[in-house]
mmCIF file of C-alpha atoms in Angstrom:
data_model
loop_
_atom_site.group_PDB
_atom_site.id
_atom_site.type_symbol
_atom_site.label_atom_id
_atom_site.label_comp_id
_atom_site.label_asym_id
_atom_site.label_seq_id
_atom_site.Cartn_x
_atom_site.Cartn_y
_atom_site.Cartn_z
ATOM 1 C CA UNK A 1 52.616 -33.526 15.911
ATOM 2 C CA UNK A 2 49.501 -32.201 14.149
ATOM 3 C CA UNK A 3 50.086 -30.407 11.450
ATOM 4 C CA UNK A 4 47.102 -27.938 9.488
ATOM 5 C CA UNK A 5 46.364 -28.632 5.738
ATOM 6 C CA UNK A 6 47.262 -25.426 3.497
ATOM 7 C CA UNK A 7 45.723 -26.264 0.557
ATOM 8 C CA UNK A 8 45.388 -22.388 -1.102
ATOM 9 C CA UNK A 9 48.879 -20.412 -1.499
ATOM 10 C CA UNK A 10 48.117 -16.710 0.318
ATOM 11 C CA UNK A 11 45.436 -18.237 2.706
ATOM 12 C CA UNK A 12 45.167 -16.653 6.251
ATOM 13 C CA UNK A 13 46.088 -17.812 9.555
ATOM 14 C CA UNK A 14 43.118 -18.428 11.142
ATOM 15 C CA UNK A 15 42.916 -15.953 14.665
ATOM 16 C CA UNK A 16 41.378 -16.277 17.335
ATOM 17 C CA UNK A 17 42.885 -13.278 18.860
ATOM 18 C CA UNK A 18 39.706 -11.813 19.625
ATOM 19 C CA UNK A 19 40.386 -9.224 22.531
ATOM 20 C CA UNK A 20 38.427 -9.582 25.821
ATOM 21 C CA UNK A 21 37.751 -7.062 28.030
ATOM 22 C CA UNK A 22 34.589 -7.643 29.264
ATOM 23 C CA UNK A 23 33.361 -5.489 32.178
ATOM 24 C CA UNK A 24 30.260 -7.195 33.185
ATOM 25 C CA UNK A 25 29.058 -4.004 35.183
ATOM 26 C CA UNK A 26 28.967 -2.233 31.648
ATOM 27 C CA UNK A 27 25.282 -0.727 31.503
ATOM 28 C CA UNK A 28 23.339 -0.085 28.731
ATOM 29 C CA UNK A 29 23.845 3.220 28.143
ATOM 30 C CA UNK A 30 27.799 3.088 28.740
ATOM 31 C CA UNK A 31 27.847 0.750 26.185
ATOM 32 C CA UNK A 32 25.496 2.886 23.660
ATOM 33 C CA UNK A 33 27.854 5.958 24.168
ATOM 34 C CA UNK A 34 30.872 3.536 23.438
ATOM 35 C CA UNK A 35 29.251 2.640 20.299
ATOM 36 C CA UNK A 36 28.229 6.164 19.162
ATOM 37 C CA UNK A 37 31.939 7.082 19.522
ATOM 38 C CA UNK A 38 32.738 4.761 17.375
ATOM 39 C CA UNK A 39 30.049 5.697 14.514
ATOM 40 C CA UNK A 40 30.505 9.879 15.424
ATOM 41 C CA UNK A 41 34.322 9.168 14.073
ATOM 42 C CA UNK A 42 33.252 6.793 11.128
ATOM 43 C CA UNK A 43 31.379 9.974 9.826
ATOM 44 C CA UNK A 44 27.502 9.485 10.424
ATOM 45 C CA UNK A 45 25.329 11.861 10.450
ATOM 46 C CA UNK A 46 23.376 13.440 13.912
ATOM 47 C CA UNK A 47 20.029 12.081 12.904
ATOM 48 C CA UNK A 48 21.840 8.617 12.560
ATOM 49 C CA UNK A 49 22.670 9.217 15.833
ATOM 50 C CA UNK A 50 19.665 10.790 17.132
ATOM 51 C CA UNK A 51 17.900 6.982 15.876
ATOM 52 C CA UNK A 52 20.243 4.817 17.871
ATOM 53 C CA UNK A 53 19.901 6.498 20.946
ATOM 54 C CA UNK A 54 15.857 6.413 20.188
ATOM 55 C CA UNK A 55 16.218 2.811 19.212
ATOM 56 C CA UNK A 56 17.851 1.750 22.455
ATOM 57 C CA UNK A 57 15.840 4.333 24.576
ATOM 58 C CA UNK A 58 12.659 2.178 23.146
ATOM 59 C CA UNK A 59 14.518 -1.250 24.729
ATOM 60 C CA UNK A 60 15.386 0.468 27.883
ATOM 61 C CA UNK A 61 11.328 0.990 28.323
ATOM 62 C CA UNK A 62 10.271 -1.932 28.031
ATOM 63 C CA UNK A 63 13.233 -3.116 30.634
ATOM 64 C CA UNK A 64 11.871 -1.076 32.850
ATOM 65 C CA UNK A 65 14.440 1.046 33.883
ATOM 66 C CA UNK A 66 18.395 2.165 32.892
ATOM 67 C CA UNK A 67 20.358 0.331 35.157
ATOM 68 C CA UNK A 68 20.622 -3.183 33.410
ATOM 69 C CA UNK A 69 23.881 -4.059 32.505
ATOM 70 C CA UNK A 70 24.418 -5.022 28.626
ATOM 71 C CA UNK A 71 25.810 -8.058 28.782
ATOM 72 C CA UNK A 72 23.021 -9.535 31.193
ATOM 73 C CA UNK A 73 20.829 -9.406 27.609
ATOM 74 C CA UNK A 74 20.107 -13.080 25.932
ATOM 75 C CA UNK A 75 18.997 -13.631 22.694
ATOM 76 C CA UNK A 76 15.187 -14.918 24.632
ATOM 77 C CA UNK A 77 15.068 -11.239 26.057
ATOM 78 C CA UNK A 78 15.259 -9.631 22.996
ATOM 79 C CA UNK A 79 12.716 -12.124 21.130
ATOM 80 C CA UNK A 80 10.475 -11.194 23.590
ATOM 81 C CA UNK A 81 10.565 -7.594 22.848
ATOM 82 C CA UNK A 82 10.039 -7.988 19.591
ATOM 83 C CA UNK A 83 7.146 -10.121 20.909
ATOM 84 C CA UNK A 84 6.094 -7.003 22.908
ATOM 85 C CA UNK A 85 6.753 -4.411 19.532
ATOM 86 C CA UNK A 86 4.753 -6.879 17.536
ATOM 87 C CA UNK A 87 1.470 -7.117 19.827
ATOM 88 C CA UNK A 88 1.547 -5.257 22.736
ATOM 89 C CA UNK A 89 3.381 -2.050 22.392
ATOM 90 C CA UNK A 90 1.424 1.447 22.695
ATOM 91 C CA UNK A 91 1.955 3.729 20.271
ATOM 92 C CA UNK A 92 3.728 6.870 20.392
ATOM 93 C CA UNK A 93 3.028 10.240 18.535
ATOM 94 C CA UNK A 94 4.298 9.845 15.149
ATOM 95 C CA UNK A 95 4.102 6.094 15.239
ATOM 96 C CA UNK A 96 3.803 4.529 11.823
ATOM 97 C CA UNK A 97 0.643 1.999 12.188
ATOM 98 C CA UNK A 98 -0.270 -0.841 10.015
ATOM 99 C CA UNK A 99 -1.915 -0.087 6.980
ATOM 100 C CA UNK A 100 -4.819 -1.845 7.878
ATOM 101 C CA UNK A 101 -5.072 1.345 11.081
ATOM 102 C CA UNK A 102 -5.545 -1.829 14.178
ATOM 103 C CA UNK A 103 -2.980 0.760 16.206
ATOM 104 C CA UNK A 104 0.233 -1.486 15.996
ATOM 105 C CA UNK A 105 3.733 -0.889 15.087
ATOM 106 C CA UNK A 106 4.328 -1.674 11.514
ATOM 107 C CA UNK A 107 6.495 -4.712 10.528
ATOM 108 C CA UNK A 108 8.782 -1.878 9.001
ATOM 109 C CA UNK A 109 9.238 0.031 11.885
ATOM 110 C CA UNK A 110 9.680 -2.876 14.334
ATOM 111 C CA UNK A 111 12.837 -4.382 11.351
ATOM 112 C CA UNK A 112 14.217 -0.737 12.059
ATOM 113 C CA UNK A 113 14.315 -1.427 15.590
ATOM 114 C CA UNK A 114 15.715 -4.922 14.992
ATOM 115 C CA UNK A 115 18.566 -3.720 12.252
ATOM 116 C CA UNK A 116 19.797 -1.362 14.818
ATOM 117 C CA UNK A 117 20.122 -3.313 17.973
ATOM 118 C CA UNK A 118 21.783 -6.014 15.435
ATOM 119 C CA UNK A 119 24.159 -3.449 14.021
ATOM 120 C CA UNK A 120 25.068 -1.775 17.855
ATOM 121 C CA UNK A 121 25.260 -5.499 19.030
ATOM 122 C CA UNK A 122 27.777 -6.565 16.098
ATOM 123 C CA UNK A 123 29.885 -4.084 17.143
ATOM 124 C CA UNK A 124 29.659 -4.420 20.767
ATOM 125 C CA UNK A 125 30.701 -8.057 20.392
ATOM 126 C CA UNK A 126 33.533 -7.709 17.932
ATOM 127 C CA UNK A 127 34.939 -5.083 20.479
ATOM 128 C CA UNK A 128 34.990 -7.666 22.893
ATOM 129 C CA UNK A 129 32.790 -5.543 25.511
ATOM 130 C CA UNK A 130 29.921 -8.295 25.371
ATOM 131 C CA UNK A 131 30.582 -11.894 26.042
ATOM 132 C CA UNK A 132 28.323 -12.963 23.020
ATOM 133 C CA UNK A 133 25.801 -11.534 20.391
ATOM 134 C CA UNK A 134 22.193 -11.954 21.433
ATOM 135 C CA UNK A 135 21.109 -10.857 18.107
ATOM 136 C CA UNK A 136 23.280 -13.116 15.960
ATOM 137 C CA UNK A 137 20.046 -15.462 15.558
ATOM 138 C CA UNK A 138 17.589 -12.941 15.143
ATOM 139 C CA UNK A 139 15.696 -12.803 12.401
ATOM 140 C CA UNK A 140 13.221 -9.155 10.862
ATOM 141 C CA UNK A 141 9.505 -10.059 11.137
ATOM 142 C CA UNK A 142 7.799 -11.750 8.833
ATOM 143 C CA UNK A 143 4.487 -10.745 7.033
ATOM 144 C CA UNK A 144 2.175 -12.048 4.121
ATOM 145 C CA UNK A 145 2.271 -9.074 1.951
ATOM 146 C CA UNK A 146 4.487 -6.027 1.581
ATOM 147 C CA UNK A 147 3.562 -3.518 3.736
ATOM 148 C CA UNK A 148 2.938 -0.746 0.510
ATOM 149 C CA UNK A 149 3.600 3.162 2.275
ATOM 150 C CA UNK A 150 0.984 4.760 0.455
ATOM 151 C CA UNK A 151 0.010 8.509 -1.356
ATOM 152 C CA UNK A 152 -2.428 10.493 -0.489
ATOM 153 C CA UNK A 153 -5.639 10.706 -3.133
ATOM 154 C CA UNK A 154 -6.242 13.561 -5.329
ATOM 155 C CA UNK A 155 -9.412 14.595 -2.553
ATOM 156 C CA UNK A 156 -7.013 14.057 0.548
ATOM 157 C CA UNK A 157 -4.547 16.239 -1.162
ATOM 158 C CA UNK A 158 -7.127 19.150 -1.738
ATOM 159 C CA UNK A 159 -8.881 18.532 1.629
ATOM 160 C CA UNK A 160 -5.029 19.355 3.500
ATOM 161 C CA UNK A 161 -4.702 22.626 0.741
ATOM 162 C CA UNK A 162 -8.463 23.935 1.564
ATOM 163 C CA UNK A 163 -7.610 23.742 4.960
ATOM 164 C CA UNK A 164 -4.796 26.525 5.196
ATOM 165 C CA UNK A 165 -5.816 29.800 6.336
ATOM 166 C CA UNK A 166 -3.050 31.906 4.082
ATOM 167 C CA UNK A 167 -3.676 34.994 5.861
ATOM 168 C CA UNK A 168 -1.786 33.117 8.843
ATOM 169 C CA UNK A 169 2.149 33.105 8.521
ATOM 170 C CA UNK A 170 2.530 29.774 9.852
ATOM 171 C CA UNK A 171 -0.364 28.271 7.965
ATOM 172 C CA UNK A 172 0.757 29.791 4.541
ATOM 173 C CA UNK A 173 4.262 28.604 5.596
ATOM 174 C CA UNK A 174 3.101 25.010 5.940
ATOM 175 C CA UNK A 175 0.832 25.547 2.968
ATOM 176 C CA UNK A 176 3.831 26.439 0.662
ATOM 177 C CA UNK A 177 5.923 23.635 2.418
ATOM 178 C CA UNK A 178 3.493 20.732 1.410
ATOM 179 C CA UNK A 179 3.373 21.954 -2.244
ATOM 180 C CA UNK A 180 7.194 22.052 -2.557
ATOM 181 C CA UNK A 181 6.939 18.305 -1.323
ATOM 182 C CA UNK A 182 4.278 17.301 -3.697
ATOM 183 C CA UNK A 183 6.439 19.741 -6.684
ATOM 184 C CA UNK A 184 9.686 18.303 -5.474
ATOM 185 C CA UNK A 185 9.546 14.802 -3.781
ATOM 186 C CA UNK A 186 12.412 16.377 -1.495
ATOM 187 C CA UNK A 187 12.678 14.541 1.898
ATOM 188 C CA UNK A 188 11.588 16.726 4.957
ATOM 189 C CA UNK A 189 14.712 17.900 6.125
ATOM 190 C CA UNK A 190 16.210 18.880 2.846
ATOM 191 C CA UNK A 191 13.474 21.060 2.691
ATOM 192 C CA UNK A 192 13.889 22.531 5.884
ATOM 193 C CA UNK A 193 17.106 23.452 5.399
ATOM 194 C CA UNK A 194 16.403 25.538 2.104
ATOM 195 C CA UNK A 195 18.146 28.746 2.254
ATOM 196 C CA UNK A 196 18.341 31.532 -0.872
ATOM 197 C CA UNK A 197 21.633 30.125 -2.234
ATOM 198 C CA UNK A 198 20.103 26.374 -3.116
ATOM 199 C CA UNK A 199 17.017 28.090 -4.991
ATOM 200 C CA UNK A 200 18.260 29.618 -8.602
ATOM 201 C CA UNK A 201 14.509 31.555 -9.442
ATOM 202 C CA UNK A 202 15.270 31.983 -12.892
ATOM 203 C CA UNK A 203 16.419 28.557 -13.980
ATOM 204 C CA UNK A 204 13.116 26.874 -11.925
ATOM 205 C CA UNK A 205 15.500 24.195 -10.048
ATOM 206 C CA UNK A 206 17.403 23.774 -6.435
ATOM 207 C CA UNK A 207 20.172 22.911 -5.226
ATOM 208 C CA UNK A 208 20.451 20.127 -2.791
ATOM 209 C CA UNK A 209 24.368 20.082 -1.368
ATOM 210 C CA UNK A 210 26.180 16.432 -0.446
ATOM 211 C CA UNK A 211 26.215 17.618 3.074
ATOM 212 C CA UNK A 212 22.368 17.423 3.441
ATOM 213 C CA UNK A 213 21.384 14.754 1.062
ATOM 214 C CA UNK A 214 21.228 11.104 2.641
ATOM 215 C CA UNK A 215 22.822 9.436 0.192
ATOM 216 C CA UNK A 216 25.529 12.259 -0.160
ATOM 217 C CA UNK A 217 25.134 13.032 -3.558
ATOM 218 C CA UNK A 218 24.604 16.773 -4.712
ATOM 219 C CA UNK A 219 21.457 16.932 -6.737
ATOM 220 C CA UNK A 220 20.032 19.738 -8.379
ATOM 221 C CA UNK A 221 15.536 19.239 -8.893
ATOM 222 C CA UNK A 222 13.698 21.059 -10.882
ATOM 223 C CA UNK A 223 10.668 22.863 -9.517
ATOM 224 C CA UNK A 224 7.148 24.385 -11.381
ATOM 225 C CA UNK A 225 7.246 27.686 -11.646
ATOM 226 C CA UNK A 226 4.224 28.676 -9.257
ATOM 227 C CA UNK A 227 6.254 26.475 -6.440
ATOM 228 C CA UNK A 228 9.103 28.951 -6.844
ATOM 229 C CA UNK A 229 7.145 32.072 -7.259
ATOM 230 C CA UNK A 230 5.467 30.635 -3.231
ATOM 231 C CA UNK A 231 8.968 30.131 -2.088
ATOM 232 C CA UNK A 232 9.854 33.671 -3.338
ATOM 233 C CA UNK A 233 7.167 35.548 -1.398
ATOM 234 C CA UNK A 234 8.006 33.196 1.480
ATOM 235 C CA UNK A 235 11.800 33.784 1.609
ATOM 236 C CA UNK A 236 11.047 37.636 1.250
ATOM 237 C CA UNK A 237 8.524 37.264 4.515
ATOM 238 C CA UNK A 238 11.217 35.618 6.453
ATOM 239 C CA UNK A 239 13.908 37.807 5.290
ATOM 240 C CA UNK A 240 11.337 40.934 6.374
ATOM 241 C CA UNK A 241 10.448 39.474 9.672
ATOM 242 C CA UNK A 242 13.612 37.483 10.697
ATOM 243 C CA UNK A 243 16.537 38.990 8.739
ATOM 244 C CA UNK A 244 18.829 38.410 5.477
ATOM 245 C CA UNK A 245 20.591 35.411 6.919
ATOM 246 C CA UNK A 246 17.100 33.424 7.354
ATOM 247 C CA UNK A 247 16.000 30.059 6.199
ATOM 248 C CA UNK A 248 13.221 29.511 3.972
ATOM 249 C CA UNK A 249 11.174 27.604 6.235
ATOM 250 C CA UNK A 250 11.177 29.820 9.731
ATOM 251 C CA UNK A 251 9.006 29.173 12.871
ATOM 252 C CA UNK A 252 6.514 32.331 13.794
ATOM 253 C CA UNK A 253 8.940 33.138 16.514
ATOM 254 C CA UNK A 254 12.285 33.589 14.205
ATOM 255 C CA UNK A 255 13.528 29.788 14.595
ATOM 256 C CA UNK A 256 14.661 27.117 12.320
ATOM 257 C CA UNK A 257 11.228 25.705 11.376
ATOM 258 C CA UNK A 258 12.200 22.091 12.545
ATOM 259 C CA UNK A 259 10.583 18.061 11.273
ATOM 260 C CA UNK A 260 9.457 17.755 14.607
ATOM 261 C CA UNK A 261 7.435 20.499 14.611
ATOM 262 C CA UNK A 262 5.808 20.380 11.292
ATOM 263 C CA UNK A 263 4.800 16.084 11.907
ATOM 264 C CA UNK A 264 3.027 17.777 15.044
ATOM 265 C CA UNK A 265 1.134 20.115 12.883
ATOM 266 C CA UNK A 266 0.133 17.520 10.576
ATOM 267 C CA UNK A 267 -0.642 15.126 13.588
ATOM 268 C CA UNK A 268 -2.880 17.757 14.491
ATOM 269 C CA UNK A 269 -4.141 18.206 10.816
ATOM 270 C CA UNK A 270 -4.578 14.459 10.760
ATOM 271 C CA UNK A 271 -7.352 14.388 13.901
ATOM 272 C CA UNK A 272 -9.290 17.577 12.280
ATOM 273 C CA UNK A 273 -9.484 16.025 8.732
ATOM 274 C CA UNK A 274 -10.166 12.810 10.208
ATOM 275 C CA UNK A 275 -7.206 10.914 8.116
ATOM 276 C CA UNK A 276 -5.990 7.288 9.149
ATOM 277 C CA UNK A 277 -2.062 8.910 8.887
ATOM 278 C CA UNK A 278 -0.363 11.698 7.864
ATOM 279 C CA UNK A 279 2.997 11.777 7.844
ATOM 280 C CA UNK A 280 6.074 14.236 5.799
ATOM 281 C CA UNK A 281 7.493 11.078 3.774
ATOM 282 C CA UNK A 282 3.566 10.498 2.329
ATOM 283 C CA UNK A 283 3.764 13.965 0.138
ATOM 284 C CA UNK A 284 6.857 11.823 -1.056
ATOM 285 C CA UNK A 285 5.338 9.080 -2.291
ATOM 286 C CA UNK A 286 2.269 11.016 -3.576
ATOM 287 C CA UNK A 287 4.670 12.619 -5.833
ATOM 288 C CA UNK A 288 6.618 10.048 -6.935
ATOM 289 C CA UNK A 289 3.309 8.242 -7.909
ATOM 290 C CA UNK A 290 1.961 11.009 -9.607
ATOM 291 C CA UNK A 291 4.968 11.587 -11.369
ATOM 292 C CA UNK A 292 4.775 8.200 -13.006
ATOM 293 C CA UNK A 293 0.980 8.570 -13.714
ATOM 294 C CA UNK A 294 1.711 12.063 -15.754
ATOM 295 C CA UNK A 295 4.075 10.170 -17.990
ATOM 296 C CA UNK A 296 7.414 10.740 -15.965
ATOM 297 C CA UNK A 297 10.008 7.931 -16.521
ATOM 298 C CA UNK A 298 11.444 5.830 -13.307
ATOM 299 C CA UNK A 299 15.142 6.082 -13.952
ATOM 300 C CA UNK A 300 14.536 10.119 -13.841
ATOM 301 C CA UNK A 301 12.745 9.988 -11.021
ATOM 302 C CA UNK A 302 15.226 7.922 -9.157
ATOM 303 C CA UNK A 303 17.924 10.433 -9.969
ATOM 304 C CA UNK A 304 15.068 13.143 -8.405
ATOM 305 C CA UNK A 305 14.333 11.311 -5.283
ATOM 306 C CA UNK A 306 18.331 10.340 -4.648
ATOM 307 C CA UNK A 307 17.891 6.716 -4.885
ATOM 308 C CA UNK A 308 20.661 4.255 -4.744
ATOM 309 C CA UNK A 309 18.886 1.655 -6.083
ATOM 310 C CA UNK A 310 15.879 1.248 -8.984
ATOM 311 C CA UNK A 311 14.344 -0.931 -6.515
ATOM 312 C CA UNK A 312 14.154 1.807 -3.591
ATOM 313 C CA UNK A 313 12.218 3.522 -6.511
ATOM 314 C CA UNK A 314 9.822 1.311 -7.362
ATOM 315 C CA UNK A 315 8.608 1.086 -3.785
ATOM 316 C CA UNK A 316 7.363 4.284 -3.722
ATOM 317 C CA UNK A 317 5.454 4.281 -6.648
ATOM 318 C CA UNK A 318 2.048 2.411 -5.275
ATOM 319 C CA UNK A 319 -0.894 2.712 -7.172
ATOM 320 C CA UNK A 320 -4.515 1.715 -5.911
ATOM 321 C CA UNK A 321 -6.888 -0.010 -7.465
ATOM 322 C CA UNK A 322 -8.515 3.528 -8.942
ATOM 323 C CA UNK A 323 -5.075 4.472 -10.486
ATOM 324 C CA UNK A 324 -4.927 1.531 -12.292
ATOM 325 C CA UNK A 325 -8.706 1.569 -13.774
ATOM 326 C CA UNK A 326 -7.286 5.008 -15.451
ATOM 327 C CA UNK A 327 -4.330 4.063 -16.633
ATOM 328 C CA UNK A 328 -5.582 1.286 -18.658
ATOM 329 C CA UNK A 329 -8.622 3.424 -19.723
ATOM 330 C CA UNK A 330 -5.933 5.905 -21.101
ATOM 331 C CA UNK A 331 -3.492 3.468 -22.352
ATOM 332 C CA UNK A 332 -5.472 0.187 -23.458
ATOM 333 C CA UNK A 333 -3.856 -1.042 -26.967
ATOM 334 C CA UNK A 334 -7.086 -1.671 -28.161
ATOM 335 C CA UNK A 335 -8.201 1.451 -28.389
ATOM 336 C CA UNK A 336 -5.771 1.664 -31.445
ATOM 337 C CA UNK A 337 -6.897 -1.605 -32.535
ATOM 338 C CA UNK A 338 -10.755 -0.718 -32.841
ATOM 339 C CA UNK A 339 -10.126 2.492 -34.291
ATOM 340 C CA UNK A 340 -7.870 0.514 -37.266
ATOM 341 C CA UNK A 341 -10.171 -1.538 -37.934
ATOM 342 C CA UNK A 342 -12.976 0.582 -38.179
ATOM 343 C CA UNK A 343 -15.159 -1.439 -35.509
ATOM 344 C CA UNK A 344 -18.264 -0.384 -33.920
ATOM 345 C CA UNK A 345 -19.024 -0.550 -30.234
#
C-alpha cells in the first residue's frame, strides 16, 4: 500500500475538496452579481463596486454583446482584449491617455482593467462556478519607462484660475474647489463630501472621517487661511440658497455637487484652454509636488495625502526638467563653498 511521507509534525492534509458546481449557462453578468455579493458583505465600498461593474461592462463591449456565458472565456480571449485595450480601443470621456497624448489607454489604466478581471476571476474559480482561471497566466503590460502622472505648471495653474467668472455660482464654486485641491491635496470625493462639521475655521484644518477616506484612516489637514475664508463664503451661499443641512460643494440646482460632474466641467475646461488632460487627481499631484519644492518633508506629506506606503508618495511627487534647474540653483552646495572661500566668478 502507498503510504505519504510526513516529514513536518502539524503539516496539512493536502485537499482536493474543491466544490464543483459549475453551471455552464452562468452568464457574465450572473456571475459579476455573484461576485459583488460576495465583496458588498466583505465591506467594500460603492465606488469599489461601481469599478467592477465598469471593468466588466468594458469586456462585455468588446464581446459584443451580454449574453456570453462566463465560463466559455479562455485565457487567448482575454489576451486579446488586452491586445484590443493596448492598440485599438477608442477612448471614452475621461479616459486617461498616454503621456505622450497618441489617444491610447495608458498602461496604468489597462493593469486596472487586468487586476480586476484577475481578482473577480480568482474568486469565481475558487467558488467553483468556473471550470478554470483564464487569468491565472496573465501577466500587467509592460512598458520602458514609468508612466510619471504629472502636475500642472505654475502658467497652467493660473490659466484654469483666470478663467473663472466669480460672479457665476457654479464657476466660483469650482473656482474655490480647485484651490482647496491645490491647498489640501484631498482626493475628489473627500472634498465633495465636505460638510460644516469636518471644517474647524478657527484652528485652519479639516476633518476627514474613516468612513470617507480610502484607506480608512481619520485624518485631520491643515488648510491656508484664505482657502478657509473661500470655503466660508461658499458654505454660507449654499446654506442661503439650499438650506442649513447643505454640503459645501452644491450643484446650481440644490444637489450634491457630484465627481462626475465636476471631470465634465474640466473636460470642458480642458478643450477651451487647449490642455493635453485635465483631470481631479492632477491638482493632487500638483500639490504634492509643490509641497516638496516649498521645503515640505515626504513623511508629512504622506500622512496628508493618506498614504499607506512612502512609495505611493514618492510617485506623486514628479518634477520636470524646469523644477529641477531651480532647485539646484537654490540649493547647489557650492554656493556655500565660493562664498567661504572668498572666490570670484
Amino acid at each position: 500500500m502507498n503510504r505519504r511521507y510526513i516529514a513536518e509534525r502539524g503539516a496539512k492534509k493536502p485537499s482536493n475538496d474543491r466544490q464543483l458546481h459549475v453551471d455552464r449557462n452562468t452568464t457574465i453578468n450572473e456571475a459579476l452579481d455573484i461576485f459583488v455579493r460576495a465583496k458588498e458583505a466583505e465591506g467594500v465600498r460603492p465606488g469599489t463596486v461601481r469599478n467592477y461593474r465598469s471593468v466588466v461592462r468594458y469586456l462585455q463591449d468588446w464581446l459584443d454583446n451580454g449574453s456570453h456565458f462566463i465560463n466559455d472565456l479562455t485565457a487567448d480571449m482575454i489576451r486579446e482584449y488586452i491586445n484590443y485595450l493596448r492598440n485599438d480601443r477608442s477612448l471614452y470621456e475621461g479616459d486617461e491617455i498616454r503621456q505622450n497624448n497618441d489617444k491610447k489607454l495608458s498602461v496604468n489604466t489597462i493593469n486596472i482593467r487586468i487586476r480586476t478581471l484577475r481578482t473577480m476571476f480568482k474568486f469565481l474559480y475558487n467558488e467553483g462556478i468556473i471550470e478554470a482561471n483564464p487569468m491565472m497566466n496573465i501577466s500587467q503590460v509592460k512598458h520602458d519607462e514609468h508612466e510619471e502622472v504629472p502636475g500642472l505648471t505654475d502658467e497652467q495653474v493660473d490659466k484654469i484660475l483666470a478663467t473663472y467668472d466669480d460672479k457665476q455660482y457654479a464657476q466660483w464654486r469650482d473656482k474655490t474647489l480647485v484651490l482647496l485641491l491645490l491647498d489640501s491635496g484631498l482626493r475628489i470625493n473627500e472634498a465633495l463630501s465636505l460638510t460644516e462639521e469636518q471644517i474647524d475655521f478657527r484652528q485652519l484644518t479639516l476633518y476627514v472621517p474613516s468612513q470617507i477616506a480610502k484607506n480608512r484612516k481619520q485624518r485631520e489637514i491643515p488648510l491656508s487661511r484664505e482657502v478657509a475664508k473661500r470655503l466660508r463664503q461658499l458654505l454660507d451661499e449654499t446654506q442661503h440658497y439650499f438650506g442649513e443641512n447643505s454640503q459645501v460643494f452644491m450643484s446650481a440646482f440644490g444637489y450634491d455637487f457630484t465627481a462626475d460632474a465636476f471631470r465634465r466641467r474640466l473636460n470642458r475646461l480642458k478643450s477651451k484652454l487647449n490642455l493635453s488632460r485635465l483631470h481631479p487627481h492632477m491638482f493632487r499631484h500638483t500639490f504634492a509636488r509643490n509641497y516638496i519644492l516649498n521645503g515640505g518633508d515626504l513623511f508629512t506629506l504622506q500622512r496628508i495625502l493618506d498614504h499607506a506606503e512612502i512609495n505611493t508618495t514618492r510617485k506623486y511627487v514628479q518634477m520636470d526638467n524646469e523644477h529641477i534647474r531651480q532647485q539646484h540653483n537654490k540649493f547647489s552646495p557650492l554656493r556655500n563653498i565660493v562664498k567661504r572661500n572668498g572666490i570670484r566668478i
